[in-house]
PDB file of C-alpha atoms in Angstrom:
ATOM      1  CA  UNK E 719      84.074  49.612 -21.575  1.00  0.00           C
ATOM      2  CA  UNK E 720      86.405  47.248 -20.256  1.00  0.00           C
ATOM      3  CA  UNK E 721      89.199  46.227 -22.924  1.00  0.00           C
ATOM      4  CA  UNK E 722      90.695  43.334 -21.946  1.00  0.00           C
ATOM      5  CA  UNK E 723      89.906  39.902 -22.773  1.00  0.00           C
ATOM      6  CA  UNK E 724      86.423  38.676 -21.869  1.00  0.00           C
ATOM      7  CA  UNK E 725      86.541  35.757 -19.287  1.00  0.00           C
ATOM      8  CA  UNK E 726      83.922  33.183 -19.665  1.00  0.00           C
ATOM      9  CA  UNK E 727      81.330  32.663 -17.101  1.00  0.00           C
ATOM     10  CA  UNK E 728      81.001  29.428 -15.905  1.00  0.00           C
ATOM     11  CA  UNK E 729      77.698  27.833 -15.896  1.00  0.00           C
ATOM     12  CA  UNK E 730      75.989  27.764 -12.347  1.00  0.00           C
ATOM     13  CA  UNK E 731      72.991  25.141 -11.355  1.00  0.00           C
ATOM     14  CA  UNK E 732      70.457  26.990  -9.025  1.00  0.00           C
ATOM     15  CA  UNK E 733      70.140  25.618  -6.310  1.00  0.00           C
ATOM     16  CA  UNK E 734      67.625  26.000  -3.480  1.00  0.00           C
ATOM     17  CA  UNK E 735      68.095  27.937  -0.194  1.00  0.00           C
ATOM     18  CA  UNK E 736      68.489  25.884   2.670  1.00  0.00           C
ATOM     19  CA  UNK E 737      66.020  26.506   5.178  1.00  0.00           C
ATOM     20  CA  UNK E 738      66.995  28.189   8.381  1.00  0.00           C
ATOM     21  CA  UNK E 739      66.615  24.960  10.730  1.00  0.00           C
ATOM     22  CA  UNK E 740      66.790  21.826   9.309  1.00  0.00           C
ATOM     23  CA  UNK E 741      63.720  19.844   8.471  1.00  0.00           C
ATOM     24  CA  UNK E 742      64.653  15.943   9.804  1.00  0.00           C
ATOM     25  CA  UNK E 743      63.477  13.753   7.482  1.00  0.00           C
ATOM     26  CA  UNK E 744      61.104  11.779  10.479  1.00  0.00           C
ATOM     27  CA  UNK E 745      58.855  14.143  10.809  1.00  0.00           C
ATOM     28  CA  UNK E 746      57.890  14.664   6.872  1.00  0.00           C
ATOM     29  CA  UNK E 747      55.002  12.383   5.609  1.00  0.00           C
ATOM     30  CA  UNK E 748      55.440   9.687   3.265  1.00  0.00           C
ATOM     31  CA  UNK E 749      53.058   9.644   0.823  1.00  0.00           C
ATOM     32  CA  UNK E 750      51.521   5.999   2.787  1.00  0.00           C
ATOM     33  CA  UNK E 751      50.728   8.049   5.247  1.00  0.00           C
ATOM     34  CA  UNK E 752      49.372  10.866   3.502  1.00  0.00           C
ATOM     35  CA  UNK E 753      47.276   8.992   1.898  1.00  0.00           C
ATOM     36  CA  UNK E 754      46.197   7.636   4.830  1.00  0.00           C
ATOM     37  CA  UNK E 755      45.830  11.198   6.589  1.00  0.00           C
ATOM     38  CA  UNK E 756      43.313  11.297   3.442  1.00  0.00           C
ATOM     39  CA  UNK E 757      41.713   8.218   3.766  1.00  0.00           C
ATOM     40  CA  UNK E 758      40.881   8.515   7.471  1.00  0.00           C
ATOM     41  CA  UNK E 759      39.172  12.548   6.863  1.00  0.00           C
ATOM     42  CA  UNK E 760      37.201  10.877   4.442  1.00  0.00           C
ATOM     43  CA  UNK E 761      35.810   8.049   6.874  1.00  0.00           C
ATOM     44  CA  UNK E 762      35.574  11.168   9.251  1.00  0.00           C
ATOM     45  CA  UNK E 763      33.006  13.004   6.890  1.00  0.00           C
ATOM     46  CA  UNK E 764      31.060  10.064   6.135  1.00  0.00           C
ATOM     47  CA  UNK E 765      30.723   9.620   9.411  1.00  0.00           C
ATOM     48  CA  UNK E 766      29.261  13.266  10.220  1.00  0.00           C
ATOM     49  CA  UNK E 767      27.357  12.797   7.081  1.00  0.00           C
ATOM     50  CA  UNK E 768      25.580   9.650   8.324  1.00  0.00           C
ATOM     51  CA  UNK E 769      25.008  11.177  11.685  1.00  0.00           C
ATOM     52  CA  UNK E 770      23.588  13.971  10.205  1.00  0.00           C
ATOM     53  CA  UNK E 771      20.800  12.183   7.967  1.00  0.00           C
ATOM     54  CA  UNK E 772      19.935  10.364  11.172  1.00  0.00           C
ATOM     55  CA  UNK E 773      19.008  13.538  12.446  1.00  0.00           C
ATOM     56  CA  UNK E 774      17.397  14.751   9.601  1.00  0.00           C
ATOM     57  CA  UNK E 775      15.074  11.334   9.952  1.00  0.00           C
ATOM     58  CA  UNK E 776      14.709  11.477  13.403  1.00  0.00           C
ATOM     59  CA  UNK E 777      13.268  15.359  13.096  1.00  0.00           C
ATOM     60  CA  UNK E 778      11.024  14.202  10.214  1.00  0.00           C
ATOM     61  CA  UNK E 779       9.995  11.149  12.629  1.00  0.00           C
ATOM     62  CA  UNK E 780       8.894  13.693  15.657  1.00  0.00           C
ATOM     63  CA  UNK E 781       6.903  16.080  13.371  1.00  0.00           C
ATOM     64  CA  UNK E 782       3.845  13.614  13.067  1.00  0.00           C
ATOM     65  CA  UNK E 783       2.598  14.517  16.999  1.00  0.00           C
ATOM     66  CA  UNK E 784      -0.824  14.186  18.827  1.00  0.00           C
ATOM     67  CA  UNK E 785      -1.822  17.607  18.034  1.00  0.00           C
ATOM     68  CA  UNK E 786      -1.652  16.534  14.005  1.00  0.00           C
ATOM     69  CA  UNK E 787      -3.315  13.845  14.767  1.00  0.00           C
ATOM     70  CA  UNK E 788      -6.282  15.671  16.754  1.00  0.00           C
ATOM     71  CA  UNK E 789      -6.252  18.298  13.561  1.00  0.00           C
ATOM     72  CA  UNK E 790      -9.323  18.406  11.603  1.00  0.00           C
ATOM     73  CA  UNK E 791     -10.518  15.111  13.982  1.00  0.00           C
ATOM     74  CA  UNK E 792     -14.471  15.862  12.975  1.00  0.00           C
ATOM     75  CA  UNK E 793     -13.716  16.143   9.232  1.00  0.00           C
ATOM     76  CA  UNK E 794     -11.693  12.405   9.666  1.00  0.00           C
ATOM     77  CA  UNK E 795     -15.363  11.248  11.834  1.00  0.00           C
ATOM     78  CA  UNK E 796     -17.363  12.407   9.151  1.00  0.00           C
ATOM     79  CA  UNK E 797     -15.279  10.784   5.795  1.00  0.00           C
ATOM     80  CA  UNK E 798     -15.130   7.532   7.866  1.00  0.00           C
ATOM     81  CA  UNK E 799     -18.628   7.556   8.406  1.00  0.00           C
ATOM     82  CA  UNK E 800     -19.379   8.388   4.668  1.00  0.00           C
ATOM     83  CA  UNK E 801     -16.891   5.638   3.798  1.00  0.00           C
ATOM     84  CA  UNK E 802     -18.852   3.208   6.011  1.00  0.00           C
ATOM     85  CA  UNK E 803     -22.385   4.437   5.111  1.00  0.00           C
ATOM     86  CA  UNK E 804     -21.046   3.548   1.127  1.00  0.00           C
ATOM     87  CA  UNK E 805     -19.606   0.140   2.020  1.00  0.00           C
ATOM     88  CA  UNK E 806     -22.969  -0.566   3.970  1.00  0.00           C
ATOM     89  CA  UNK E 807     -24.923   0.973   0.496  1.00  0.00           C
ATOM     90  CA  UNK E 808     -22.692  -1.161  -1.454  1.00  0.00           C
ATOM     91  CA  UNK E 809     -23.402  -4.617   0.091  1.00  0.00           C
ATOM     92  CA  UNK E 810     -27.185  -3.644   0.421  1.00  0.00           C
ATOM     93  CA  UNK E 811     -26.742  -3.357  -3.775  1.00  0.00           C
ATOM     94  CA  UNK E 812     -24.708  -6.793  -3.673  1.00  0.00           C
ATOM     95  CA  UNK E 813     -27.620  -8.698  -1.892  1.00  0.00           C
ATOM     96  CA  UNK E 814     -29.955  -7.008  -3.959  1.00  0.00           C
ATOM     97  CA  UNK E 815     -28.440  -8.471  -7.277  1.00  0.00           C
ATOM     98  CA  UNK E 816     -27.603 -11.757  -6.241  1.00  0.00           C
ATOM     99  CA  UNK E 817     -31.269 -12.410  -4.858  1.00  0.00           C
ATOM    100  CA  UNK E 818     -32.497 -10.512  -8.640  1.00  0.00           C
ATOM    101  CA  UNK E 819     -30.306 -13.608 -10.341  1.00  0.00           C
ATOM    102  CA  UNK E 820     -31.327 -16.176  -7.975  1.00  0.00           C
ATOM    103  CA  UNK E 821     -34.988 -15.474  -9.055  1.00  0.00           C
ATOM    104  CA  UNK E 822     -34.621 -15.076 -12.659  1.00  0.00           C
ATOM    105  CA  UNK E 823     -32.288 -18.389 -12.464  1.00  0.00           C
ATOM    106  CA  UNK E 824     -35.888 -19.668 -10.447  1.00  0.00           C
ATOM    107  CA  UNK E 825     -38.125 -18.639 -13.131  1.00  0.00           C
ATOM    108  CA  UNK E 826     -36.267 -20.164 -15.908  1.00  0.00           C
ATOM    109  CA  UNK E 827     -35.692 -23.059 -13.869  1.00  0.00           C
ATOM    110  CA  UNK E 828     -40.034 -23.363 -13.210  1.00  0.00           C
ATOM    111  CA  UNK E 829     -40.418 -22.662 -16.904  1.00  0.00           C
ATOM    112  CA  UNK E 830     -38.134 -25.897 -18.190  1.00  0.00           C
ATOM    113  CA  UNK E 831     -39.749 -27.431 -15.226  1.00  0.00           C
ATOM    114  CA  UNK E 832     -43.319 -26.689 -16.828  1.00  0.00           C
ATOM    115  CA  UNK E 833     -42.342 -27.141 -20.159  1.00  0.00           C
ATOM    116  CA  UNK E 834     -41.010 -30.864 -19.449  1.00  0.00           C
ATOM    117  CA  UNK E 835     -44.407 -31.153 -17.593  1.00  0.00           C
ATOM    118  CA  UNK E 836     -46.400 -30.671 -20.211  1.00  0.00           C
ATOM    119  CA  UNK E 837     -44.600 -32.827 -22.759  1.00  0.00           C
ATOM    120  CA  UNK E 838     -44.396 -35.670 -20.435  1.00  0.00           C
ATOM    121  CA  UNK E 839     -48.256 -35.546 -20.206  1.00  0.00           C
ATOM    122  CA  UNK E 840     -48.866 -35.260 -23.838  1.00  0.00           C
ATOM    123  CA  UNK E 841     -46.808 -38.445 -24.172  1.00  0.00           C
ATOM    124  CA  UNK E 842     -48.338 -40.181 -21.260  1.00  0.00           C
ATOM    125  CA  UNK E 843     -45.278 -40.868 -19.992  1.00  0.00           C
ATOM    126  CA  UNK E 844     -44.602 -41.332 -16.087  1.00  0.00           C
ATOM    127  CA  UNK E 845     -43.996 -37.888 -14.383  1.00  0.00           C
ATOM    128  CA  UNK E 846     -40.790 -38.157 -12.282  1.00  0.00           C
ATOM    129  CA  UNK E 847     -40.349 -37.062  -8.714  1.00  0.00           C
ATOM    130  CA  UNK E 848     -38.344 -34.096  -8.952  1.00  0.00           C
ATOM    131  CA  UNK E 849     -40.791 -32.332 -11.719  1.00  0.00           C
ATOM    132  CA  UNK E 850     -43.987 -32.519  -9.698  1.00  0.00           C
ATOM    133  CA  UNK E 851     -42.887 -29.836  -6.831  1.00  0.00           C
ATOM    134  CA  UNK E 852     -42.769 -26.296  -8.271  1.00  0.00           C
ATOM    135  CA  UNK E 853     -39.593 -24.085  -8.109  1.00  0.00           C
ATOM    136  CA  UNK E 854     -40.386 -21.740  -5.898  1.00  0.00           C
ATOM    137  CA  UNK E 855     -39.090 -17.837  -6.143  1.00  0.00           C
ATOM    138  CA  UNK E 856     -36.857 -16.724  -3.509  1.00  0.00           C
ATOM    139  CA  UNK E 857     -37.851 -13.711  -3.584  1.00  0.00           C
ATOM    140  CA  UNK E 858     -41.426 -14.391  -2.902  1.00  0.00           C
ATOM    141  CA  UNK E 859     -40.309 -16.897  -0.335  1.00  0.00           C
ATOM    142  CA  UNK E 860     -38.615 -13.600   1.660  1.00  0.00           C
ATOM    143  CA  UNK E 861     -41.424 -11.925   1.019  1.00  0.00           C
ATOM    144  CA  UNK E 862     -44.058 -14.425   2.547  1.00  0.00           C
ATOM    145  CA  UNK E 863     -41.260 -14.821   5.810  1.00  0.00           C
ATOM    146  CA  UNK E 864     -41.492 -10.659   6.164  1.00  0.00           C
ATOM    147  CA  UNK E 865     -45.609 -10.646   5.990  1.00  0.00           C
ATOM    148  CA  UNK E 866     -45.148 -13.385   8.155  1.00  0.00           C
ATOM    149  CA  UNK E 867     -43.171 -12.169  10.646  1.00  0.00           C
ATOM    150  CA  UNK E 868     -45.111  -8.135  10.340  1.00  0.00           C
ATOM    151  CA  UNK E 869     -47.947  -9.766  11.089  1.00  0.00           C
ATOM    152  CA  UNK E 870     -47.852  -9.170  14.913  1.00  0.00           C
ATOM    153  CA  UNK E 871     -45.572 -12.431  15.757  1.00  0.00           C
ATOM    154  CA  UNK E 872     -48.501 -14.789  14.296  1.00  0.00           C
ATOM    155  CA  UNK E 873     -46.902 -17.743  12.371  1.00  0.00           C
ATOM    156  CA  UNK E 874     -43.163 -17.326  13.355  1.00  0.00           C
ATOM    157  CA  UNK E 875     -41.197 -20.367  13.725  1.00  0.00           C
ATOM    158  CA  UNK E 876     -40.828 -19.539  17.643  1.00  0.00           C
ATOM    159  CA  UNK E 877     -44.254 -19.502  18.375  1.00  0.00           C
ATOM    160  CA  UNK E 878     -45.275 -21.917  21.327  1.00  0.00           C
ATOM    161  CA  UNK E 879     -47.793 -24.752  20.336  1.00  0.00           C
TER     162      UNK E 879
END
């Protein structure tokens, strides 16, 4: 061991090795323009991101082609012609029940009609106009045009005189 008095060490600061060439201070980034480095790769891959949805529409677009379309084409004939045959049974059942409320609105209306008849006569008052022609029943007014009409062309409303 050494005997002799113990010199003090003086305190060092570390420092940092130097690099071996010099680094100029133009050619480091600023932290402006890093950011903008950043900035502008973002814009970048929302711009590849956009162009690649558009392509993922555009494929979806083209998958729809004439041979779906001609797919299955007697199936689509035959559900459009049930579809029509069901509107067509529909409106048959719409005609049906308006001309079924027309003649029970008819009846009622002759029956009132009747009804004020007969009490006018009881009371020997005047009968007016509009209560001496009957109300008449649509339904047997179609049916009297049909008979009419199936009766080989004798009393139609074209008939020459």
């Amino acid at each position: 061991m050494p005997t002799g008095p113990i010199e003090p060490i003086e305190p060092t600061t570390p420092t940092l090795p130097q690099p071996i060439t010099p680094i100029p201070s133009t050619t480091r980034p600023t932290a402006v323009e890093e950011a903008a480095r950043v900035l502008a790769t973002g814009q970048l891959q929302e711009l590849d991101l956009q162009a690649v949805r558009q392509q993922v529409k555009n494929s979806k677009k083209k998958r729809g082609g004439r041979a779906q379309l001609q797919r299955g084409a007697e199936l689509e004939a035959q559900k459009l012609a049930a579809k029509e045959a069901r509107r067509q049974s529909q409106a048959t059942n719409r005609a049906r029940k308006q001309l079924k409320r027309a003649e029970i609105e008819a009846r009622k209306q002759e029956r009132l009609r009747k009804k004020s008849l007969a009490q006018l006569t009881q009371s020997d008052l005047p009968i007016p106009p509009e209560l001496e022609d009957p109300i008449t029943d649509p339904e047997a007014d179609s049916r009297s045009e049909y008979e009419s009409a199936s009766e080989g062309g004798h009393g139609s409303a074209w008939e020459w005189e």
